[in-house]
mmCIF file of C-alpha atoms and ligand atoms in Angstrom:
data_model
loop_
_atom_site.group_PDB
_atom_site.id
_atom_site.type_symbol
_atom_site.label_atom_id
_atom_site.label_comp_id
_atom_site.label_asym_id
_atom_site.label_seq_id
_atom_site.Cartn_x
_atom_site.Cartn_y
_atom_site.Cartn_z
ATOM 1 C CA MET A 1 -18.874 -18.756 -0.939
ATOM 2 C CA ARG A 2 -18.790 -16.086 1.758
ATOM 3 C CA GLY A 3 -19.637 -12.636 0.491
ATOM 4 C CA ASP A 4 -17.629 -10.602 3.007
ATOM 5 C CA ARG A 5 -15.648 -8.208 0.831
ATOM 6 C CA VAL A 6 -14.458 -4.604 0.955
ATOM 7 C CA GLN A 7 -14.058 -2.138 -1.872
ATOM 8 C CA LEU A 8 -10.569 -1.060 -2.927
ATOM 9 C CA SER A 9 -9.650 2.259 -4.522
ATOM 10 C CA CYS A 10 -8.615 0.422 -7.711
ATOM 11 C CA GLY A 11 -12.244 -0.571 -8.273
ATOM 12 C CA VAL A 12 -12.139 -4.219 -7.182
ATOM 13 C CA THR A 13 -13.387 -5.857 -4.014
ATOM 14 C CA ILE A 14 -11.210 -7.954 -1.727
ATOM 15 C CA PRO A 15 -12.526 -10.773 0.497
ATOM 16 C CA ILE A 16 -11.764 -9.848 4.096
ATOM 17 C CA LEU A 17 -10.549 -13.353 4.927
ATOM 18 C CA GLY A 18 -7.473 -14.357 2.987
ATOM 19 C CA PHE A 19 -5.525 -17.586 2.756
ATOM 20 C CA GLY A 20 -1.734 -17.417 3.195
ATOM 21 C CA THR A 21 0.539 -19.790 1.304
ATOM 22 C CA TYR A 22 3.955 -19.206 2.862
ATOM 23 C CA SER A 23 5.309 -22.379 4.437
ATOM 24 C CA TYR A 24 8.765 -23.600 5.301
ATOM 25 C CA PRO A 25 9.897 -25.993 4.048
ATOM 26 C CA HIS A 26 7.681 -25.497 1.026
ATOM 27 C CA ASP A 27 5.954 -28.604 -0.310
ATOM 28 C CA GLN A 28 4.273 -28.255 -3.686
ATOM 29 C CA GLU A 29 1.729 -31.046 -3.222
ATOM 30 C CA GLU A 30 0.785 -30.035 0.303
ATOM 31 C CA THR A 31 0.258 -26.421 -0.773
ATOM 32 C CA GLU A 32 -1.820 -27.429 -3.776
ATOM 33 C CA ALA A 33 -4.016 -29.718 -1.682
ATOM 34 C CA ALA A 34 -4.464 -27.004 0.942
ATOM 35 C CA VAL A 35 -5.548 -24.426 -1.640
ATOM 36 C CA ARG A 36 -8.003 -26.946 -3.157
ATOM 37 C CA SER A 37 -9.509 -27.571 0.291
ATOM 38 C CA ALA A 38 -9.634 -23.861 1.012
ATOM 39 C CA LEU A 39 -11.518 -23.212 -2.234
ATOM 40 C CA LYS A 40 -14.033 -25.926 -1.326
ATOM 41 C CA MET A 41 -14.568 -24.300 2.080
ATOM 42 C CA GLY A 42 -15.250 -20.932 0.500
ATOM 43 C CA TYR A 43 -11.936 -19.079 0.700
ATOM 44 C CA ARG A 44 -11.625 -16.760 -2.301
ATOM 45 C CA HIS A 45 -8.591 -14.638 -1.418
ATOM 46 C CA PHE A 46 -5.151 -16.212 -1.864
ATOM 47 C CA ASP A 47 -1.810 -14.685 -1.018
ATOM 48 C CA THR A 48 1.372 -15.830 -2.705
ATOM 49 C CA ALA A 49 4.749 -14.377 -3.686
ATOM 50 C CA LYS A 50 7.620 -15.333 -5.933
ATOM 51 C CA ILE A 51 9.870 -15.787 -2.908
ATOM 52 C CA TYR A 52 7.465 -18.258 -1.212
ATOM 53 C CA GLY A 53 7.861 -20.690 -4.111
ATOM 54 C CA SER A 54 4.103 -21.303 -3.854
ATOM 55 C CA GLU A 55 2.949 -19.615 -7.067
ATOM 56 C CA ALA A 56 2.954 -22.823 -9.116
ATOM 57 C CA ALA A 57 0.953 -24.773 -6.522
ATOM 58 C CA VAL A 58 -1.571 -21.963 -6.012
ATOM 59 C CA GLY A 59 -2.009 -21.508 -9.772
ATOM 60 C CA LYS A 60 -2.420 -25.223 -10.372
ATOM 61 C CA ALA A 61 -4.966 -25.611 -7.571
ATOM 62 C CA LEU A 62 -7.001 -22.650 -8.848
ATOM 63 C CA THR A 63 -6.891 -23.780 -12.475
ATOM 64 C CA THR A 64 -7.884 -27.354 -11.655
ATOM 65 C CA ALA A 65 -10.689 -26.184 -9.381
ATOM 66 C CA MET A 66 -12.010 -23.811 -12.041
ATOM 67 C CA GLU A 67 -11.919 -26.580 -14.645
ATOM 68 C CA GLU A 68 -13.554 -29.175 -12.429
ATOM 69 C CA GLU A 69 -15.989 -26.946 -10.556
ATOM 70 C CA GLY A 70 -16.570 -24.214 -13.127
ATOM 71 C CA ASP A 71 -20.046 -23.380 -11.816
ATOM 72 C CA THR A 72 -18.992 -22.628 -8.266
ATOM 73 C CA ILE A 73 -15.408 -21.421 -8.691
ATOM 74 C CA VAL A 74 -14.889 -18.689 -11.264
ATOM 75 C CA ARG A 75 -11.804 -16.543 -11.741
ATOM 76 C CA GLU A 76 -13.735 -13.275 -11.229
ATOM 77 C CA ASP A 77 -14.647 -14.307 -7.674
ATOM 78 C CA VAL A 78 -11.081 -15.152 -6.716
ATOM 79 C CA PHE A 79 -8.747 -12.455 -5.412
ATOM 80 C CA LEU A 80 -5.158 -13.409 -6.084
ATOM 81 C CA THR A 81 -2.160 -11.492 -4.761
ATOM 82 C CA SER A 82 1.483 -11.941 -5.677
ATOM 83 C CA LYS A 83 4.547 -9.859 -4.876
ATOM 84 C CA LEU A 84 7.584 -8.321 -6.528
ATOM 85 C CA TRP A 85 10.731 -9.694 -4.933
ATOM 86 C CA SER A 86 13.535 -7.261 -4.035
ATOM 87 C CA SER A 87 15.912 -8.546 -6.734
ATOM 88 C CA ASP A 88 13.279 -7.726 -9.386
ATOM 89 C CA HIS A 89 12.804 -4.024 -8.628
ATOM 90 C CA HIS A 90 14.760 -3.231 -11.799
ATOM 91 C CA ASP A 91 12.039 -4.727 -13.976
ATOM 92 C CA PRO A 92 8.588 -5.280 -12.414
ATOM 93 C CA VAL A 93 6.960 -5.991 -15.791
ATOM 94 C CA SER A 94 9.235 -8.942 -16.561
ATOM 95 C CA ALA A 95 8.947 -10.167 -12.967
ATOM 96 C CA LEU A 96 5.150 -10.117 -13.062
ATOM 97 C CA LYS A 97 5.074 -11.787 -16.481
ATOM 98 C CA LYS A 98 7.247 -14.555 -15.033
ATOM 99 C CA SER A 99 4.966 -14.887 -11.983
ATOM 100 C CA LEU A 100 1.912 -15.104 -14.246
ATOM 101 C CA GLN A 101 3.609 -17.819 -16.254
ATOM 102 C CA THR A 102 4.337 -19.767 -13.066
ATOM 103 C CA LEU A 103 0.785 -19.246 -11.851
ATOM 104 C CA GLY A 104 -0.702 -20.103 -15.258
ATOM 105 C CA MET A 105 -2.879 -16.989 -14.954
ATOM 106 C CA GLU A 106 -3.549 -14.039 -17.241
ATOM 107 C CA TYR A 107 -3.562 -11.517 -14.425
ATOM 108 C CA VAL A 108 -3.293 -11.175 -10.676
ATOM 109 C CA ASP A 109 -5.724 -9.025 -8.746
ATOM 110 C CA MET A 110 -3.039 -7.406 -6.633
ATOM 111 C CA TYR A 111 0.680 -7.020 -7.235
ATOM 112 C CA LEU A 112 2.643 -5.752 -4.241
ATOM 113 C CA VAL A 113 6.179 -4.472 -3.780
ATOM 114 C CA HIS A 114 7.148 -7.093 -1.188
ATOM 115 C CA TRP A 115 9.664 -5.022 0.835
ATOM 116 C CA PRO A 116 10.981 -1.454 0.635
ATOM 117 C CA VAL A 117 14.458 -2.643 -0.282
ATOM 118 C CA LYS A 118 16.173 -3.261 -3.611
ATOM 119 C CA PHE A 119 18.698 -6.039 -4.231
ATOM 120 C CA LYS A 120 21.109 -6.514 -7.101
ATOM 121 C CA PRO A 121 19.295 -8.279 -9.945
ATOM 122 C CA TRP A 122 21.507 -11.338 -9.536
ATOM 123 C CA ALA A 123 20.749 -11.779 -5.829
ATOM 124 C CA ILE A 124 19.144 -15.112 -5.083
ATOM 125 C CA GLY A 125 17.357 -16.253 -1.974
ATOM 126 C CA ALA A 126 15.324 -14.558 0.696
ATOM 127 C CA ILE A 127 18.186 -13.529 2.946
ATOM 128 C CA PRO A 128 20.556 -11.161 1.111
ATOM 129 C CA LYS A 129 24.328 -11.334 1.431
ATOM 130 C CA GLU A 130 26.147 -8.115 2.199
ATOM 131 C CA ASP A 131 27.100 -7.419 -1.435
ATOM 132 C CA GLU A 132 23.572 -8.058 -2.738
ATOM 133 C CA PHE A 133 21.983 -4.794 -1.558
ATOM 134 C CA GLU A 134 21.511 -1.797 -3.821
ATOM 135 C CA PRO A 135 22.517 1.245 -1.773
ATOM 136 C CA LYS A 136 19.225 3.057 -2.462
ATOM 137 C CA LEU A 137 15.589 2.001 -2.700
ATOM 138 C CA GLU A 138 14.883 4.129 -5.820
ATOM 139 C CA MET A 139 11.167 3.656 -5.345
ATOM 140 C CA GLU A 140 10.247 6.134 -8.062
ATOM 141 C CA GLU A 141 11.645 3.814 -10.743
ATOM 142 C CA THR A 142 10.205 0.683 -9.153
ATOM 143 C CA TRP A 143 6.781 2.291 -8.877
ATOM 144 C CA ALA A 144 6.862 3.420 -12.526
ATOM 145 C CA GLY A 145 7.387 -0.267 -13.399
ATOM 146 C CA MET A 146 4.463 -1.260 -11.154
ATOM 147 C CA GLU A 147 2.283 1.333 -12.899
ATOM 148 C CA ARG A 148 3.287 -0.166 -16.245
ATOM 149 C CA CYS A 149 2.104 -3.577 -14.984
ATOM 150 C CA LEU A 150 -1.266 -1.977 -14.209
ATOM 151 C CA ASP A 151 -1.483 -0.206 -17.595
ATOM 152 C CA MET A 152 -0.681 -3.452 -19.392
ATOM 153 C CA GLY A 153 -3.500 -5.271 -17.588
ATOM 154 C CA LEU A 154 -1.121 -7.744 -15.939
ATOM 155 C CA CYS A 155 -2.738 -6.891 -12.595
ATOM 156 C CA ARG A 156 -5.921 -5.164 -11.490
ATOM 157 C CA CYS A 157 -4.390 -3.276 -8.566
ATOM 158 C CA ILE A 158 -0.928 -2.388 -7.328
ATOM 159 C CA GLY A 159 0.246 -1.899 -3.793
ATOM 160 C CA VAL A 160 3.056 -2.259 -1.303
ATOM 161 C CA SER A 161 3.988 -4.396 1.659
ATOM 162 C CA ASN A 162 5.983 -3.674 4.810
ATOM 163 C CA PHE A 163 5.815 0.090 4.183
ATOM 164 C CA SER A 164 5.873 2.476 7.147
ATOM 165 C CA SER A 165 3.657 5.585 7.251
ATOM 166 C CA LYS A 166 6.597 7.692 6.075
ATOM 167 C CA LYS A 167 7.356 5.433 3.125
ATOM 168 C CA ILE A 168 3.684 5.484 2.127
ATOM 169 C CA LEU A 169 3.591 9.295 2.230
ATOM 170 C CA ASP A 170 6.870 9.519 0.265
ATOM 171 C CA LEU A 171 5.385 7.236 -2.397
ATOM 172 C CA LEU A 172 2.240 9.351 -2.694
ATOM 173 C CA ASP A 173 4.446 12.345 -3.577
ATOM 174 C CA PHE A 174 5.334 10.905 -6.969
ATOM 175 C CA ALA A 175 2.834 8.101 -7.679
ATOM 176 C CA SER A 176 0.492 8.527 -10.650
ATOM 177 C CA ALA A 177 -1.508 5.466 -9.554
ATOM 178 C CA TYR A 178 -1.866 5.351 -5.785
ATOM 179 C CA PRO A 179 -1.178 2.073 -3.996
ATOM 180 C CA ALA A 180 -4.483 0.303 -3.324
ATOM 181 C CA ALA A 181 -3.123 -1.698 -0.393
ATOM 182 C CA ASN A 182 -0.330 -1.996 2.139
ATOM 183 C CA GLN A 183 0.166 -5.544 3.434
ATOM 184 C CA VAL A 184 1.800 -5.448 6.857
ATOM 185 C CA GLU A 185 2.117 -7.462 10.026
ATOM 186 C CA MET A 186 -0.933 -6.850 12.173
ATOM 187 C CA HIS A 187 -2.510 -8.775 15.035
ATOM 188 C CA PRO A 188 -3.763 -8.028 18.566
ATOM 189 C CA MET A 189 -0.152 -7.493 19.718
ATOM 190 C CA TRP A 190 0.915 -5.340 16.765
ATOM 191 C CA ARG A 191 -1.989 -3.078 16.121
ATOM 192 C CA GLN A 192 -0.597 -0.572 13.591
ATOM 193 C CA ARG A 193 -2.774 2.285 14.814
ATOM 194 C CA LYS A 194 -0.817 5.123 13.201
ATOM 195 C CA LEU A 195 -0.260 3.289 9.914
ATOM 196 C CA ARG A 196 -3.953 2.426 9.679
ATOM 197 C CA GLU A 197 -4.845 6.090 10.107
ATOM 198 C CA VAL A 198 -2.415 7.215 7.396
ATOM 199 C CA CYS A 199 -3.665 4.509 5.042
ATOM 200 C CA ALA A 200 -7.330 5.333 5.712
ATOM 201 C CA GLU A 201 -6.717 9.028 4.972
ATOM 202 C CA ASN A 202 -5.341 8.013 1.585
ATOM 203 C CA GLU A 203 -7.845 5.259 0.723
ATOM 204 C CA ILE A 204 -5.189 2.575 1.053
ATOM 205 C CA HIS A 205 -6.547 -0.744 2.252
ATOM 206 C CA VAL A 206 -4.529 -2.493 4.951
ATOM 207 C CA SER A 207 -4.086 -6.249 4.711
ATOM 208 C CA ALA A 208 -2.890 -8.007 7.864
ATOM 209 C CA TYR A 209 -0.265 -10.708 7.537
ATOM 210 C CA SER A 210 0.621 -13.007 10.429
ATOM 211 C CA PRO A 211 -2.809 -12.150 11.902
ATOM 212 C CA LEU A 212 -2.392 -14.940 14.479
ATOM 213 C CA GLY A 213 1.110 -13.801 15.400
ATOM 214 C CA ALA A 214 2.615 -16.503 13.154
ATOM 215 C CA PRO A 215 2.667 -19.354 15.703
ATOM 216 C CA GLY A 216 4.952 -22.059 14.375
ATOM 217 C CA ASN A 217 6.887 -19.771 12.015
ATOM 218 C CA LEU A 218 10.594 -19.159 12.602
ATOM 219 C CA TRP A 219 10.090 -15.491 13.417
ATOM 220 C CA GLY A 220 6.639 -15.886 14.972
ATOM 221 C CA SER A 221 5.291 -16.849 18.363
ATOM 222 C CA THR A 222 2.317 -18.346 20.156
ATOM 223 C CA ALA A 223 2.107 -15.182 22.275
ATOM 224 C CA VAL A 224 -1.146 -14.025 20.650
ATOM 225 C CA VAL A 225 -3.062 -17.319 20.680
ATOM 226 C CA ASP A 226 -1.762 -18.182 24.169
ATOM 227 C CA ASP A 227 -2.453 -14.785 25.682
ATOM 228 C CA PRO A 228 -4.794 -15.038 28.714
ATOM 229 C CA ILE A 229 -6.882 -12.007 27.618
ATOM 230 C CA ILE A 230 -7.365 -13.419 24.115
ATOM 231 C CA GLN A 231 -8.196 -16.788 25.638
ATOM 232 C CA SER A 232 -10.742 -15.351 28.054
ATOM 233 C CA ILE A 233 -12.469 -13.412 25.257
ATOM 234 C CA ALA A 234 -12.540 -16.627 23.216
ATOM 235 C CA PHE A 235 -14.004 -18.545 26.171
ATOM 236 C CA LYS A 236 -16.706 -15.902 26.664
ATOM 237 C CA HIS A 237 -17.844 -16.195 23.022
ATOM 238 C CA ARG A 238 -17.343 -19.972 22.740
ATOM 239 C CA ALA A 239 -14.821 -19.223 20.056
ATOM 240 C CA SER A 240 -11.134 -20.018 19.645
ATOM 241 C CA PRO A 241 -8.232 -17.626 20.293
ATOM 242 C CA ALA A 242 -7.418 -17.671 16.560
ATOM 243 C CA GLN A 243 -10.977 -16.620 15.749
ATOM 244 C CA VAL A 244 -10.707 -13.752 18.235
ATOM 245 C CA ALA A 245 -7.439 -12.589 16.674
ATOM 246 C CA LEU A 246 -8.873 -12.716 13.150
ATOM 247 C CA GLN A 247 -12.169 -11.025 14.026
ATOM 248 C CA TRP A 248 -10.254 -8.315 15.891
ATOM 249 C CA GLY A 249 -8.405 -7.512 12.627
ATOM 250 C CA ILE A 250 -11.603 -7.599 10.593
ATOM 251 C CA SER A 251 -13.282 -5.245 13.083
ATOM 252 C CA LYS A 252 -10.551 -2.711 12.292
ATOM 253 C CA GLY A 253 -11.505 -2.755 8.607
ATOM 254 C CA VAL A 254 -8.514 -4.721 7.356
ATOM 255 C CA SER A 255 -8.417 -8.014 5.482
ATOM 256 C CA VAL A 256 -6.669 -10.796 7.392
ATOM 257 C CA ILE A 257 -4.471 -13.365 5.684
ATOM 258 C CA ALA A 258 -4.197 -16.463 7.840
ATOM 259 C CA LYS A 259 -2.161 -19.485 6.830
ATOM 260 C CA SER A 260 -3.228 -22.972 7.748
ATOM 261 C CA PHE A 261 -2.739 -26.117 5.735
ATOM 262 C CA ASN A 262 -4.747 -28.103 8.293
ATOM 263 C CA LYS A 263 -8.405 -28.590 7.337
ATOM 264 C CA ASN A 264 -9.772 -28.231 10.869
ATOM 265 C CA ARG A 265 -7.871 -25.010 11.463
ATOM 266 C CA MET A 266 -8.836 -23.668 8.013
ATOM 267 C CA ARG A 267 -12.478 -24.225 8.955
ATOM 268 C CA GLU A 268 -11.904 -22.744 12.403
ATOM 269 C CA ASN A 269 -10.360 -19.624 10.853
ATOM 270 C CA MET A 270 -13.310 -19.256 8.504
ATOM 271 C CA GLY A 271 -15.548 -19.316 11.588
ATOM 272 C CA ALA A 272 -14.012 -15.981 12.620
ATOM 273 C CA LEU A 273 -16.415 -14.359 10.146
ATOM 274 C CA ASP A 274 -19.343 -15.370 12.378
ATOM 275 C CA LEU A 275 -17.839 -14.073 15.620
ATOM 276 C CA GLU A 276 -18.964 -10.749 17.034
ATOM 277 C CA LEU A 277 -16.659 -8.986 19.468
ATOM 278 C CA ASP A 278 -18.076 -6.347 21.804
ATOM 279 C CA CYS A 279 -16.584 -2.982 22.796
ATOM 280 C CA ARG A 280 -15.190 -4.394 26.023
ATOM 281 C CA ASP A 281 -13.279 -7.084 24.115
ATOM 282 C CA LEU A 282 -11.771 -4.467 21.823
ATOM 283 C CA LEU A 283 -10.761 -2.271 24.752
ATOM 284 C CA GLU A 284 -9.115 -5.233 26.488
ATOM 285 C CA ILE A 285 -7.154 -6.087 23.354
ATOM 286 C CA ASP A 286 -6.030 -2.471 23.028
ATOM 287 C CA LYS A 287 -4.297 -2.849 26.395
ATOM 288 C CA LEU A 288 -2.078 -5.761 25.323
ATOM 289 C CA GLU A 289 1.613 -5.066 25.235
ATOM 290 C CA GLU A 290 2.773 -4.548 21.632
ATOM 291 C CA ARG A 291 5.304 -6.893 20.128
ATOM 292 C CA LYS A 292 6.458 -7.028 16.516
ATOM 293 C CA MET A 293 7.256 -10.522 15.274
ATOM 294 C CA MET A 294 8.620 -9.864 11.763
ATOM 295 C CA ARG A 295 11.327 -7.319 12.520
ATOM 296 C CA GLY A 296 13.211 -7.525 9.228
ATOM 297 C CA GLU A 297 16.703 -7.872 10.743
ATOM 298 C CA PHE A 298 17.814 -9.617 7.546
ATOM 299 C CA LEU A 299 17.456 -6.319 5.672
ATOM 300 C CA VAL A 300 19.610 -4.290 8.036
ATOM 301 C CA ASN A 301 23.400 -3.941 8.169
ATOM 302 C CA GLU A 302 25.984 -1.258 8.866
ATOM 303 C CA THR A 303 27.719 -1.362 5.479
ATOM 304 C CA SER A 304 25.687 -2.057 2.345
ATOM 305 C CA SER A 305 21.980 -1.856 3.233
ATOM 306 C CA PRO A 306 20.245 1.530 3.003
ATOM 307 C CA TYR A 307 18.970 0.634 6.477
ATOM 308 C CA ARG A 308 21.626 0.757 9.166
ATOM 309 C CA THR A 309 19.189 -0.107 11.966
ATOM 310 C CA ILE A 310 15.756 -1.627 12.417
ATOM 311 C CA GLN A 311 14.496 1.835 13.335
ATOM 312 C CA ASP A 312 15.627 3.050 9.890
ATOM 313 C CA LEU A 313 13.783 0.237 8.141
ATOM 314 C CA TRP A 314 10.494 0.997 9.895
ATOM 315 C CA ASP A 315 11.090 4.772 10.215
ATOM 316 C CA GLY A 316 10.773 4.538 13.973
ATOM 317 C CA GLU A 317 7.447 2.640 13.884
ATOM 318 C CA ILE A 318 8.789 -0.288 15.873
HETATM 319 N N1 NAP B 401 4.084 -9.465 3.011
HETATM 320 C C1 NAP B 401 4.897 -10.085 3.820
HETATM 321 O O1 NAP B 401 6.071 -9.707 4.020
HETATM 322 C C2 NAP B 401 4.406 -11.314 4.548
HETATM 323 C C3 NAP B 401 5.107 -11.795 5.665
HETATM 324 C C4 NAP B 401 4.610 -12.915 6.329
HETATM 325 C C5 NAP B 401 3.460 -13.546 5.880
HETATM 326 N N2 NAP B 401 2.807 -13.078 4.768
HETATM 327 C C6 NAP B 401 1.589 -13.751 4.257
HETATM 328 O O2 NAP B 401 0.646 -13.877 5.296
HETATM 329 C C7 NAP B 401 0.309 -15.252 5.490
HETATM 330 C C8 NAP B 401 -0.006 -15.513 6.941
HETATM 331 O O3 NAP B 401 1.058 -15.144 7.793
HETATM 332 P P1 NAP B 401 1.887 -16.174 8.654
HETATM 333 O O4 NAP B 401 1.849 -17.501 8.002
HETATM 334 O O5 NAP B 401 3.178 -15.557 8.942
HETATM 335 O O6 NAP B 401 1.139 -16.186 10.059
HETATM 336 P P2 NAP B 401 -0.249 -16.655 10.685
HETATM 337 O O7 NAP B 401 -1.273 -16.884 9.644
HETATM 338 O O8 NAP B 401 -0.513 -15.696 11.769
HETATM 339 O O9 NAP B 401 0.169 -18.044 11.364
HETATM 340 C C9 NAP B 401 0.387 -19.206 10.637
HETATM 341 C C10 NAP B 401 0.703 -20.317 11.642
HETATM 342 O O10 NAP B 401 -0.403 -20.473 12.526
HETATM 343 C C11 NAP B 401 -0.864 -21.826 12.532
HETATM 344 N N3 NAP B 401 -2.338 -21.739 12.620
HETATM 345 C C12 NAP B 401 -3.208 -21.456 11.624
HETATM 346 N N4 NAP B 401 -4.464 -21.440 12.077
HETATM 347 C C13 NAP B 401 -4.393 -21.704 13.402
HETATM 348 C C14 NAP B 401 -5.368 -21.827 14.418
HETATM 349 N N5 NAP B 401 -6.668 -21.692 14.156
HETATM 350 N N6 NAP B 401 -4.930 -22.091 15.681
HETATM 351 C C15 NAP B 401 -3.623 -22.245 15.960
HETATM 352 N N7 NAP B 401 -2.641 -22.161 15.021
HETATM 353 C C16 NAP B 401 -3.030 -21.884 13.759
HETATM 354 C C17 NAP B 401 -0.370 -22.420 11.221
HETATM 355 O O11 NAP B 401 -0.122 -23.788 11.314
HETATM 356 P P3 NAP B 401 -0.952 -24.901 10.461
HETATM 357 O O12 NAP B 401 -0.693 -24.646 9.011
HETATM 358 O O13 NAP B 401 -0.364 -26.180 10.936
HETATM 359 O O14 NAP B 401 -2.397 -24.750 10.838
HETATM 360 C C18 NAP B 401 0.941 -21.666 11.012
HETATM 361 O O15 NAP B 401 1.997 -22.278 11.723
HETATM 362 C C19 NAP B 401 1.527 -16.008 4.947
HETATM 363 O O16 NAP B 401 1.249 -17.357 4.651
HETATM 364 C C20 NAP B 401 1.844 -15.169 3.735
HETATM 365 O O17 NAP B 401 0.951 -15.482 2.674
HETATM 366 C C21 NAP B 401 3.254 -11.954 4.121
#
């Protein structure tokens, strides 16, 4: 097991290399096998969400591994994240209890508000229809429910995802328990400089999703791994472009959550922990043109969403 972890404000440590479990189409057996392989390789940080449909597979893989390899894989060493879907903002406690049941776990280490948008409780699916939006986010109520989850011991930390600097600062105005993390898109072409500063000032850990730029995903691109600068840095260090992208994130103090269900690429991604980038590499990467992959268009409309434009959703940070 690799010991590279950072301390969170909620008192737990998070492994800096995470394992993503979003895939489309989702295949239960493939996901379970991938998580088993990842555990064998030393991954100890797993990212799931109700909306990914991967909770059952992740939970089963973890439980089986702990039963079969109890000496090497123990629950306390595993950092497990799940997320509150937008149609569950009305009742985070029930939503988390349901997730725990699906996972077959007593607690998750991190429970995140997946997106700063609230749907009607009856909304199903990832892409909301026009009449499925609640007109307001009402984060104060949602956060009170998240704090109840923490008080009840259903999770060890609470946090948010896809929150802009402004939304983070608004939340801090009324939160009794501060968010321990903000999980956002971050990679060499979407560097989140301002957000990272705001989070650091408030002891909020940043977790980077799509740290490779999500090549192969519907909304993603190969722009990061195919970029000539990234490739030349990789060549210089006898590393791969993916390793450069991941180590770049780690060098900024964030945890990176890469998804691969391919054993060779899982191993390759783990190798990012051994790569050392120099100042020149970091300066070169800072010059890359920025490009957000996950823009969240599906949460924006001119009638029912609280966000009329993409700029509204990200408070201008796009
Ligand atoms: N909070 C949120 O709203 C949010 C949004 C998006 C994602 N996430 C989380 O973050 C995780 C990772 O994000 P992501 O899946 O969007 O993007 P990503 O990890 O940047 O990219 C995943 C894609 O890259 C490929 N890949 C993996 N390793 C590679 C390598 N070494 N070289 C080349 N290609 C490689 C994967 O294919 P193979 O599997 O075939 O290797 C997959 O198609 C998700 O699984 C999910 O857990 C959270």
